[in-house]
CSV table of C-alpha atoms and ligand atoms in Angstrom, one decimal:
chain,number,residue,atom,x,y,z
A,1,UNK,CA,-13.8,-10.1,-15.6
A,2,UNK,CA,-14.6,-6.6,-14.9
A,3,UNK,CA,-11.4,-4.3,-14.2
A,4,UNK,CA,-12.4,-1.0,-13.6
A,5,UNK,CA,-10.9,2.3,-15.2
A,6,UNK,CA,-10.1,4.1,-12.9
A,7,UNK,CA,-9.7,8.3,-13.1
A,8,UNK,CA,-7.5,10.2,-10.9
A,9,UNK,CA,-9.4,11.8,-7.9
A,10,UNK,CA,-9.9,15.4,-8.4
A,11,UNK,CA,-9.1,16.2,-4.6
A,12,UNK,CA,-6.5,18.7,-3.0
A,13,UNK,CA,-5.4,17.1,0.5
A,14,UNK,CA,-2.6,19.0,2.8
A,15,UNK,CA,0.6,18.4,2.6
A,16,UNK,CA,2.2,16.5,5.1
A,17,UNK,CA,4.6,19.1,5.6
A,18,UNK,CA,2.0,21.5,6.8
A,19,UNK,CA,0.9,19.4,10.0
A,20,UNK,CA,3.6,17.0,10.7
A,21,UNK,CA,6.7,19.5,10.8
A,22,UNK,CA,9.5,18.3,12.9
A,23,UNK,CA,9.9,15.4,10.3
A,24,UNK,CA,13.2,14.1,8.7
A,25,UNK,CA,12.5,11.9,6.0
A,26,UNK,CA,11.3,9.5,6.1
A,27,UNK,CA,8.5,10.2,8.5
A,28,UNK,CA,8.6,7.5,11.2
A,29,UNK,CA,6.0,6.6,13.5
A,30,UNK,CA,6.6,3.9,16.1
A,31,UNK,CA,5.0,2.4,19.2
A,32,UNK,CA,3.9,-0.6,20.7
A,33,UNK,CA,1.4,-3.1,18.7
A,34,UNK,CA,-1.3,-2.6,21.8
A,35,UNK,CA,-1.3,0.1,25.0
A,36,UNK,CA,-0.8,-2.5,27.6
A,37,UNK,CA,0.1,-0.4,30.6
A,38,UNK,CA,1.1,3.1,31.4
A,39,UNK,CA,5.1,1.8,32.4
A,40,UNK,CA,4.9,-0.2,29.0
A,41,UNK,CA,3.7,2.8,26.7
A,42,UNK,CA,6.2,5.4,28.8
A,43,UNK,CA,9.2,3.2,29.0
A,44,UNK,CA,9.0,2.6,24.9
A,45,UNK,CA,8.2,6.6,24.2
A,46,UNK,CA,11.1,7.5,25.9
A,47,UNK,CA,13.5,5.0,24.0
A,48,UNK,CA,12.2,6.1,21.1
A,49,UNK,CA,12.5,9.5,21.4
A,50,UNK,CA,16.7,8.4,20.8
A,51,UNK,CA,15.3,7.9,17.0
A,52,UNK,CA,14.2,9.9,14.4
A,53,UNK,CA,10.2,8.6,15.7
A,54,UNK,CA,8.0,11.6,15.4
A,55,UNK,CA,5.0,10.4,16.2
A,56,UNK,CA,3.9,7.7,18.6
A,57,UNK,CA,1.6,4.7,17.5
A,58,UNK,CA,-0.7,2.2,19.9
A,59,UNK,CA,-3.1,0.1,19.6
A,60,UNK,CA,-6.3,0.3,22.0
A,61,UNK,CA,-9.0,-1.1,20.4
A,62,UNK,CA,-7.6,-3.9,18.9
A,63,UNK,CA,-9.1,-5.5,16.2
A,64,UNK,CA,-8.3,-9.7,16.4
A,65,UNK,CA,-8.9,-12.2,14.2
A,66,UNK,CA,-10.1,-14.7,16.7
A,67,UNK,CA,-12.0,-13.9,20.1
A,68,UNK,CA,-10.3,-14.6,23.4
A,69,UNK,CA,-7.0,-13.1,21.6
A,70,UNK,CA,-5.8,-9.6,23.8
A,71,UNK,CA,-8.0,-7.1,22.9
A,72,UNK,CA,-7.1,-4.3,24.2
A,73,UNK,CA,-7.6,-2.1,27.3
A,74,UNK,CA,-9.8,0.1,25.5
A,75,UNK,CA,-10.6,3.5,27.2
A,76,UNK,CA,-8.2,3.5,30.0
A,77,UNK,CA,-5.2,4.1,27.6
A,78,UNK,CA,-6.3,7.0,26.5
A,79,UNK,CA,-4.9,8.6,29.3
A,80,UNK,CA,-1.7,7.1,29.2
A,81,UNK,CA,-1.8,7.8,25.7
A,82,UNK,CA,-1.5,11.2,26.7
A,83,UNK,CA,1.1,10.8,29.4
A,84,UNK,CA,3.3,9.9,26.6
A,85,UNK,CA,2.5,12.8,24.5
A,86,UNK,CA,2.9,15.3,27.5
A,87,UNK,CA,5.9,13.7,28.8
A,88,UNK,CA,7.6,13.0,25.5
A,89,UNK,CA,6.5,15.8,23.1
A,90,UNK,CA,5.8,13.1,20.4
A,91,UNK,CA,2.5,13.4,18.6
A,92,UNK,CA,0.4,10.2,19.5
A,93,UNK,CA,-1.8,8.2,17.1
A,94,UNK,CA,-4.0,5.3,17.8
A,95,UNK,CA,-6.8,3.2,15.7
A,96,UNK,CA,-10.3,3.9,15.8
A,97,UNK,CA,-13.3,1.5,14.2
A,98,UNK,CA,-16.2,3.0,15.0
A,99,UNK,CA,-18.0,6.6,16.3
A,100,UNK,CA,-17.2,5.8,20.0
A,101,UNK,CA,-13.8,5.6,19.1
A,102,UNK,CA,-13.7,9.0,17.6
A,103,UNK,CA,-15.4,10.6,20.7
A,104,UNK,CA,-12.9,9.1,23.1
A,105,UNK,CA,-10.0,10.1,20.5
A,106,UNK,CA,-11.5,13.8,20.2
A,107,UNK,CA,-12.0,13.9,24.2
A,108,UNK,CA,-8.4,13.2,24.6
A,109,UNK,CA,-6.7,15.2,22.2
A,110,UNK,CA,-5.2,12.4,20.8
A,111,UNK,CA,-3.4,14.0,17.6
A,112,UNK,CA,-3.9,11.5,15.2
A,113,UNK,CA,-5.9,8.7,14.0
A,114,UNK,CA,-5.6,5.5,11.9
A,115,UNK,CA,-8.3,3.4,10.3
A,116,UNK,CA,-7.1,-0.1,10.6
A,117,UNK,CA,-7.1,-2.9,7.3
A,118,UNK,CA,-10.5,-4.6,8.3
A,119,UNK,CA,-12.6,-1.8,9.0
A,120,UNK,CA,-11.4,-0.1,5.7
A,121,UNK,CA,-13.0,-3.4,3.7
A,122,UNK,CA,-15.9,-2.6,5.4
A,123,UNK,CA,-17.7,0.6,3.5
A,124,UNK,CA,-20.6,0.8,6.5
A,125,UNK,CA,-18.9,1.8,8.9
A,126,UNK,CA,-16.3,3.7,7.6
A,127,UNK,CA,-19.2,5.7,6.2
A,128,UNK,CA,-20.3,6.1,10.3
A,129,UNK,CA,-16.4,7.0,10.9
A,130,UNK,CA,-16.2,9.7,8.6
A,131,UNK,CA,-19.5,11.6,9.6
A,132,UNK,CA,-18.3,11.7,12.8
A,133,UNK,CA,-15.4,13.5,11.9
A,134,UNK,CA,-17.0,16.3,10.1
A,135,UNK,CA,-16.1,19.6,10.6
A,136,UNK,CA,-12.7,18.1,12.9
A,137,UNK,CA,-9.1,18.5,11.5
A,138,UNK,CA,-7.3,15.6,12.5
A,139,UNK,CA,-4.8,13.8,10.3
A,140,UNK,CA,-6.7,10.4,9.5
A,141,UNK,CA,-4.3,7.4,8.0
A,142,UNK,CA,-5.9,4.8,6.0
A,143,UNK,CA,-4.7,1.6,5.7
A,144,UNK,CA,-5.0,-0.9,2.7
A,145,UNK,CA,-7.9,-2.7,3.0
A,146,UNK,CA,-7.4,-7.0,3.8
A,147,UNK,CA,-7.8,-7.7,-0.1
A,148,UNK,CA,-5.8,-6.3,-2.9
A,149,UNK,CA,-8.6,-4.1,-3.9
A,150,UNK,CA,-7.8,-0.3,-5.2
A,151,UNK,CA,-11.0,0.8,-5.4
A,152,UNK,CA,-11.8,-0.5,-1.8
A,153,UNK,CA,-9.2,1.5,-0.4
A,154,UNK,CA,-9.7,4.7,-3.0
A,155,UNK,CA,-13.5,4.6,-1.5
A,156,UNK,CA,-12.3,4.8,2.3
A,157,UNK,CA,-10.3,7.7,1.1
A,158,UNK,CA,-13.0,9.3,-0.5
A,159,UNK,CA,-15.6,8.8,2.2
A,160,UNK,CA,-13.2,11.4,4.5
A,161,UNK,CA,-12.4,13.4,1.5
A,162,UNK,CA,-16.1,13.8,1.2
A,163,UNK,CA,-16.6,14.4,5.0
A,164,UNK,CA,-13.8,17.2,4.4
A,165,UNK,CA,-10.9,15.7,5.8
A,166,UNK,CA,-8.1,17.3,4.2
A,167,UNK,CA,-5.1,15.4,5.9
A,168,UNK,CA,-5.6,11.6,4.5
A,169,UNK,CA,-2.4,9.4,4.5
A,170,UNK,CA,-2.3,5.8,2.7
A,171,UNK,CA,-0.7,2.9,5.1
A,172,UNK,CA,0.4,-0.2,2.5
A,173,UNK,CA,0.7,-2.9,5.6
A,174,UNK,CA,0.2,-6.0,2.4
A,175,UNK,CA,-2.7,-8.1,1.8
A,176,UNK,CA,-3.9,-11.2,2.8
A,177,UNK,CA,-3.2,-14.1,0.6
A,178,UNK,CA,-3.8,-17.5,1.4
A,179,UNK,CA,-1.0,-19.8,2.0
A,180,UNK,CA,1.6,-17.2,1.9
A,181,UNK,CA,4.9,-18.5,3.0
A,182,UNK,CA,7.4,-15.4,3.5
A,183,UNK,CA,5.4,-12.5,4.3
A,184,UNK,CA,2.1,-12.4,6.6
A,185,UNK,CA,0.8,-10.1,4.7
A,186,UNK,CA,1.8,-9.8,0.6
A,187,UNK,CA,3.2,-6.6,-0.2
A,188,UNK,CA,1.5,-5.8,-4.0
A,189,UNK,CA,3.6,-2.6,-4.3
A,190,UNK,CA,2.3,-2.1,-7.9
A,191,UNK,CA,-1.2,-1.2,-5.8
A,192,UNK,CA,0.1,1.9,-3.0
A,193,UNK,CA,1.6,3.3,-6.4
A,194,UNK,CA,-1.1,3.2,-8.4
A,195,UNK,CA,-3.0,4.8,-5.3
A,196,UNK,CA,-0.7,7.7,-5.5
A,197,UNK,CA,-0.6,8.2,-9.1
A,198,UNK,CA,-5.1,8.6,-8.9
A,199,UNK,CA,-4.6,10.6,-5.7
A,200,UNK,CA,-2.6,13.2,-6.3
A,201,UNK,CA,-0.3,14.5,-3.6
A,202,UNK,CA,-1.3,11.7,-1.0
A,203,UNK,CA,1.6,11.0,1.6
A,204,UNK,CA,2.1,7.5,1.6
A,205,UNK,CA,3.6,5.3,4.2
A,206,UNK,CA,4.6,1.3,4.4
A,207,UNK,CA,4.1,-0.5,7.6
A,208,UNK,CA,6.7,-3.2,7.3
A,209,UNK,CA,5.5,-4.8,10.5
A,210,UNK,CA,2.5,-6.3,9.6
A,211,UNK,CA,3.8,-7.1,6.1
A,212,UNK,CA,6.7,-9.0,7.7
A,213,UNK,CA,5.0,-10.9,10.5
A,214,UNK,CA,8.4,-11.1,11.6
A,215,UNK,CA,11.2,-8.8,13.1
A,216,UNK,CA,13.8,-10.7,10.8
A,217,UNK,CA,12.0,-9.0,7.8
A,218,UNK,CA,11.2,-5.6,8.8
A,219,UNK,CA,14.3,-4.3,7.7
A,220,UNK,CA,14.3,-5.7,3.8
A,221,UNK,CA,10.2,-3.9,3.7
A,222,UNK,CA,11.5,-0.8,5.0
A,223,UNK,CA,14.4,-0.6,2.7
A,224,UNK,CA,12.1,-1.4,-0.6
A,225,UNK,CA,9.3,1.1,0.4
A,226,UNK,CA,12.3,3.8,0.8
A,227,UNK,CA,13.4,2.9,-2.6
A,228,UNK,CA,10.0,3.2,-3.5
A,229,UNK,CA,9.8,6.7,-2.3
A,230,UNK,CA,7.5,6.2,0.2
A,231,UNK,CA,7.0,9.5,2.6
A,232,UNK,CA,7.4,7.3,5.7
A,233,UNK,CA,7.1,4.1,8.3
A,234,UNK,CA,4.9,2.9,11.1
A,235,UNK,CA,6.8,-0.1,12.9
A,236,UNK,CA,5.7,-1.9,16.1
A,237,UNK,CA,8.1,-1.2,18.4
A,238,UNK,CA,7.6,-2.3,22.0
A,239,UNK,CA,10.0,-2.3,25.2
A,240,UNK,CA,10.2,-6.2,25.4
A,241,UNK,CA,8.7,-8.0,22.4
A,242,UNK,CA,9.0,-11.1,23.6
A,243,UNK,CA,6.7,-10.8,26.5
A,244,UNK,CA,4.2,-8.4,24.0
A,245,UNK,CA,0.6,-9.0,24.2
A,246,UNK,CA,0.1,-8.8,20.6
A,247,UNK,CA,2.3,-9.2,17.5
A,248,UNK,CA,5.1,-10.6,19.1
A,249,UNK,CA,7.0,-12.1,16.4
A,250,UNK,CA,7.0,-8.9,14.5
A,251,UNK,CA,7.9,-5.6,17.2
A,252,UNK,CA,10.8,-4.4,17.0
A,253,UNK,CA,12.4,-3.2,20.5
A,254,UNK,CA,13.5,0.5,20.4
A,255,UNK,CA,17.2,-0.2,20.0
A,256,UNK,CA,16.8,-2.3,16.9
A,257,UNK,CA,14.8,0.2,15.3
A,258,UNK,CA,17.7,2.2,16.1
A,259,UNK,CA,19.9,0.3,14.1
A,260,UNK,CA,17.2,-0.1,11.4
A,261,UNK,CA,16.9,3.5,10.9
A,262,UNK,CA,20.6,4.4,11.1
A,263,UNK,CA,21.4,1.8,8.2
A,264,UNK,CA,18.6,2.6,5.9
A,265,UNK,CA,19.6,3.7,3.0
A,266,UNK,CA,17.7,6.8,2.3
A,267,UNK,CA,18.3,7.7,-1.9
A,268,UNK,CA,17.8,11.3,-3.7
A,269,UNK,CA,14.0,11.9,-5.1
A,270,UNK,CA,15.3,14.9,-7.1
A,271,UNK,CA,18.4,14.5,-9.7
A,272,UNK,CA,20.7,17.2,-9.2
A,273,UNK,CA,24.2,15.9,-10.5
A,274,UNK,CA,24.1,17.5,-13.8
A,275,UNK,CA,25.9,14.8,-15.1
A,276,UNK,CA,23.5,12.1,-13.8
A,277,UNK,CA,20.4,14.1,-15.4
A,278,UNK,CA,21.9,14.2,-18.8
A,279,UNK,CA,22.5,10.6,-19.2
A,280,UNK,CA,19.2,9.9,-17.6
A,281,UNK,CA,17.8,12.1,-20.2
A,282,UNK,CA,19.4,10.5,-22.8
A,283,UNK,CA,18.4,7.3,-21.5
A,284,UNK,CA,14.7,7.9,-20.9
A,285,UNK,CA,14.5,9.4,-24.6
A,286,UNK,CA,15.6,5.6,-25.8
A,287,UNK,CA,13.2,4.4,-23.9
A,288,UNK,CA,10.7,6.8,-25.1
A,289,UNK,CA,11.3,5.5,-28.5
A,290,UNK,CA,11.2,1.9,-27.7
A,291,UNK,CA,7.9,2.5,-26.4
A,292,UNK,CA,6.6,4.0,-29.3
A,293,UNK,CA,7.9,1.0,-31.4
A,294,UNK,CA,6.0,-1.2,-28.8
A,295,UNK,CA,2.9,1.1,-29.1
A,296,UNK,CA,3.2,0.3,-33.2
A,297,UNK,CA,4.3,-3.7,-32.7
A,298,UNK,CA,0.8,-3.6,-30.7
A,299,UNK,CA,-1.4,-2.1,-33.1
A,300,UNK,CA,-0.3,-3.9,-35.4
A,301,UNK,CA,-0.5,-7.4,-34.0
A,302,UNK,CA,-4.2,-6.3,-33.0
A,303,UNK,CA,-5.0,-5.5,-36.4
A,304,UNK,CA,-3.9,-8.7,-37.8
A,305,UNK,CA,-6.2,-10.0,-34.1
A,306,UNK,CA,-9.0,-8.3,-36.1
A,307,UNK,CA,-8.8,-9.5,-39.4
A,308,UNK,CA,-8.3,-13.4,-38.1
A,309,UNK,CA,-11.4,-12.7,-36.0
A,310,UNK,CA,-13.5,-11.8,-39.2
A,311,UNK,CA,-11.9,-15.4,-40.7
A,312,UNK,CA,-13.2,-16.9,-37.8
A,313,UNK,CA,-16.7,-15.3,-37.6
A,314,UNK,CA,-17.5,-16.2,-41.4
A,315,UNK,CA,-16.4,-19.7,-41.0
A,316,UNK,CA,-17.8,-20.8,-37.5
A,317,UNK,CA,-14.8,-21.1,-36.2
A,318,UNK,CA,-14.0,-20.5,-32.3
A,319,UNK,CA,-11.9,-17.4,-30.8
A,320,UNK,CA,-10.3,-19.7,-28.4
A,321,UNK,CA,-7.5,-22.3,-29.8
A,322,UNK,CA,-6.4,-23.9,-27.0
A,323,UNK,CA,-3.2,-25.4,-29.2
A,324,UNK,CA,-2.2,-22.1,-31.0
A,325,UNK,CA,-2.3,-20.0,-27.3
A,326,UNK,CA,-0.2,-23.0,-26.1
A,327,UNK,CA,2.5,-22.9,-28.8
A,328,UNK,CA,2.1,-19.1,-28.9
A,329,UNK,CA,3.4,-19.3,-24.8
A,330,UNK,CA,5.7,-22.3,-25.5
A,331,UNK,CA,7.7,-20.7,-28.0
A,332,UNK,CA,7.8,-16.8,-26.7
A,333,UNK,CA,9.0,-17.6,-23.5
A,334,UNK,CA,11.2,-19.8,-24.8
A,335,UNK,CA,12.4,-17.6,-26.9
A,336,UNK,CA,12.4,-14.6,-24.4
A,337,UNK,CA,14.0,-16.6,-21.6
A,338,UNK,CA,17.0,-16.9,-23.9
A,339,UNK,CA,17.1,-13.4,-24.4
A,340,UNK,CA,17.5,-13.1,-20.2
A,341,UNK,CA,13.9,-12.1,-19.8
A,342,UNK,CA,11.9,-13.6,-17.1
A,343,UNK,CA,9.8,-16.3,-17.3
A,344,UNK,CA,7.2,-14.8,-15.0
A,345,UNK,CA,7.0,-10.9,-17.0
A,346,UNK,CA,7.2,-13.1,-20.5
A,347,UNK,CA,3.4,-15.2,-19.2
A,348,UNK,CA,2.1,-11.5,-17.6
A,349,UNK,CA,2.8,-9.9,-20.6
A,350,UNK,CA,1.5,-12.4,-23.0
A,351,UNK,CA,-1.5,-13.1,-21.4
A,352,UNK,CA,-2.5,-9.9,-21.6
A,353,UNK,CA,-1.6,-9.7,-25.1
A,354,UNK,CA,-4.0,-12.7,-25.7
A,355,UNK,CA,-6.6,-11.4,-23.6
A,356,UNK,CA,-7.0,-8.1,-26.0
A,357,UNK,CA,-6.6,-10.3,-29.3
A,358,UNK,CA,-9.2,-12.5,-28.3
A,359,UNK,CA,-11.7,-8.9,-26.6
A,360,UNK,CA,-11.4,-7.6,-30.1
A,361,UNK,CA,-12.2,-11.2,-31.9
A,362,UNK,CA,-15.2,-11.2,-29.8
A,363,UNK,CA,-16.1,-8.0,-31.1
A,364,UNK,CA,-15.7,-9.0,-34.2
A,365,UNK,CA,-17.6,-11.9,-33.7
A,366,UNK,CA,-20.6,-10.3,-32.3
A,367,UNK,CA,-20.7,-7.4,-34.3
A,368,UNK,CA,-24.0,-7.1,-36.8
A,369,UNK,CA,-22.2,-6.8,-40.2
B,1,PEP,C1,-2.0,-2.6,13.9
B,1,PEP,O1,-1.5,-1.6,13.3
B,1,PEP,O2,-1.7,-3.0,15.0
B,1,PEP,C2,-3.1,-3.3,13.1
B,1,PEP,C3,-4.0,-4.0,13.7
B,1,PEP,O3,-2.9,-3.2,11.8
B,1,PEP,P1,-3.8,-3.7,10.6
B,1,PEP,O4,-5.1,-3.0,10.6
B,1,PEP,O5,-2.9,-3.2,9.4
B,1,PEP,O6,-3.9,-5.2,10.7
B,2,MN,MN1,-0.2,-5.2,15.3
């Protein structure tokens, strides 16, 4: 299977800092899922402005899985969309899918804009999006595309970069996976860090709402993307869930996100106990050797990979023995579960162990000597 290598992005976006500055940390957008009138979209602003919320999210053109689901009032919110900013002082943002989308947005000086997870999987027209925002300065957030794929979500990013917007944000609002149980949409954190490790300096924010499906759950997202460092959180927060057009299950009302934020635990990014940094210093520079000891276990396991691959190639034998790989998992993870290591790591680790022994007996293999 092809895995792609990816490079970090040589990019320089804003900092967040320098357009969003009335922010505590984390940065917290809220709002209802969908605008569904002008009393629903004030009433919730104005609770919200009892939180940290600095900037106020609605849906308007609402992107549904099946017809005949609400779809939004489309235009008409716009204005109310701007009642809330005027009367409130909170910076509104809303989705936009196509070109028309960004003309009404630009018309109403609408701060902000987000690009939701379907259109990002869709390469056409984010390409339309982002040459209709050349030459504007808005804040664009991008969220992960419906698949767990990077270099779907690195291309949306690039496609603004490219049309020089300079304030991109990454939304992780999880991925679709079929048949999953807890979460409506699977939260792959190992992805929005990667992401920010080959984008250097990109803000990046969870939406727990649409990872959770399910108010119950918000809070136990929002905590793990805090401990995650995330910059921030956009939760659906509407004035009476249960009557909600859209996303019921999962809005918060304002007083619970309230609570939510007032019991988050928010940990320090920087060290600065002294004593702390020492004995995580002293800590990490184990580590550090460990991981050169790993680094030599490795190359020399592969070696060995090599020389039973050149057995194999000079007497037409296969790469693949079914019965060795099977003791070979048998008795590691035996042998590592005893040793309080988890069954699942123990299979990740030694698959991919086996997957490089066998890429370099192939090499072997096929090589003309
Ligand atoms: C939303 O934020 O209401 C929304 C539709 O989100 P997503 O694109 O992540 O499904
Ligand atoms: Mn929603």
């Amino acid at each position: 299977r092809k895995r792609s290598c990816l490079s970090r992005m040589k990019i320089k976006l804003d900092r967040l800092s320098s357009y969003i500055h009335d922010s505590v940390k984390p940065l917290l957008i809220a709002g209802p899922c969908s605008a569904e009138s002008n009393e629903q979209m004030l009433a919730t602003a104005i609770e919200l402005k009892k939180t940290n919320t600095s900037i106020f999210r609605a849906g308007i053109w609402k992107p549904r899985t099946r017809p005949n689901s609400f779809e939004g009032v489309g235009t008409p919110a716009l204005e109310w969309l701007k009642n809330v900013k005027e009367e409130t002082g909170l910076k509104v943002i809303t989705e936009v899918a196509k070109p028309k989308h960004v003309e009404q947005v630009l018309k109403y000086n609408i701060d902000m804009l987000w690009i939701g997870a379907r259109t990002t999987g869709n390469p056409f027209a984010i390409q339309d999006i982002a040459e209709s925002l050349r030459g504007v300065d808005i804040p664009v957030f991008v969220k992960n595309p419906l698949n767990a794929d990077i270099d779907l979500w690195l291309g949306t990013i690039e496609r603004f970069y490219n049309a020089g917007v300079k304030k991109i944000v990454a939304v992780h609002r999880g991925f679709f996976a079929y048949g999953s149980k807890k979460y409506r949409n699977v939260p792959q954190w190992q992805l929005p860090v990667e992401l920010k490790r080959l984008v250097p300096g990109i803000p990046l924010i969870c939406d727990p709402s649409h990872i959770a499906g399910d108010k119950m759950l918000v809070k136990e997202v929002s905590q793990t993307a805090m401990d995650l460092n995330f910059d921030g959180l956009m939760i659906e927060t509407h004035i009476d869930p249960k009557n909600a057009l859209s996303d019921q299950q999962q809005q918060l009302n304002p007083m619970e996100l309230k609570e939510l934020q007032d019991n988050l635990i928010i940990r320090n990014r920087d060290v600065t106990d002294k004593e702390v940094a020492s004995s995580l210093k002293e800590l990490r520079s184990q580590i550090d050797r460990l991981d050169d000891k790993l680094i030599d276990v490795l190359r020399e396991r592969m070696h060995l990979a090599q020389l039973i691959g050149l057995d194999k190639k000079n007497n037409d034998i296969t790469i693949l023995q079914p019965e060795r790989w099977k003791y070979i998992l048998q008795d590691r993870t035996g042998k590592g579960i005893k040793e309080g290591l988890s069954n699942e790591f123990l299979i990740l680790l030694l698959r991919a162990i086996h997957q490089e022994s066998i890429n370099i007996q192939m090499k072997v293999m096929n090589s003309k000597e």
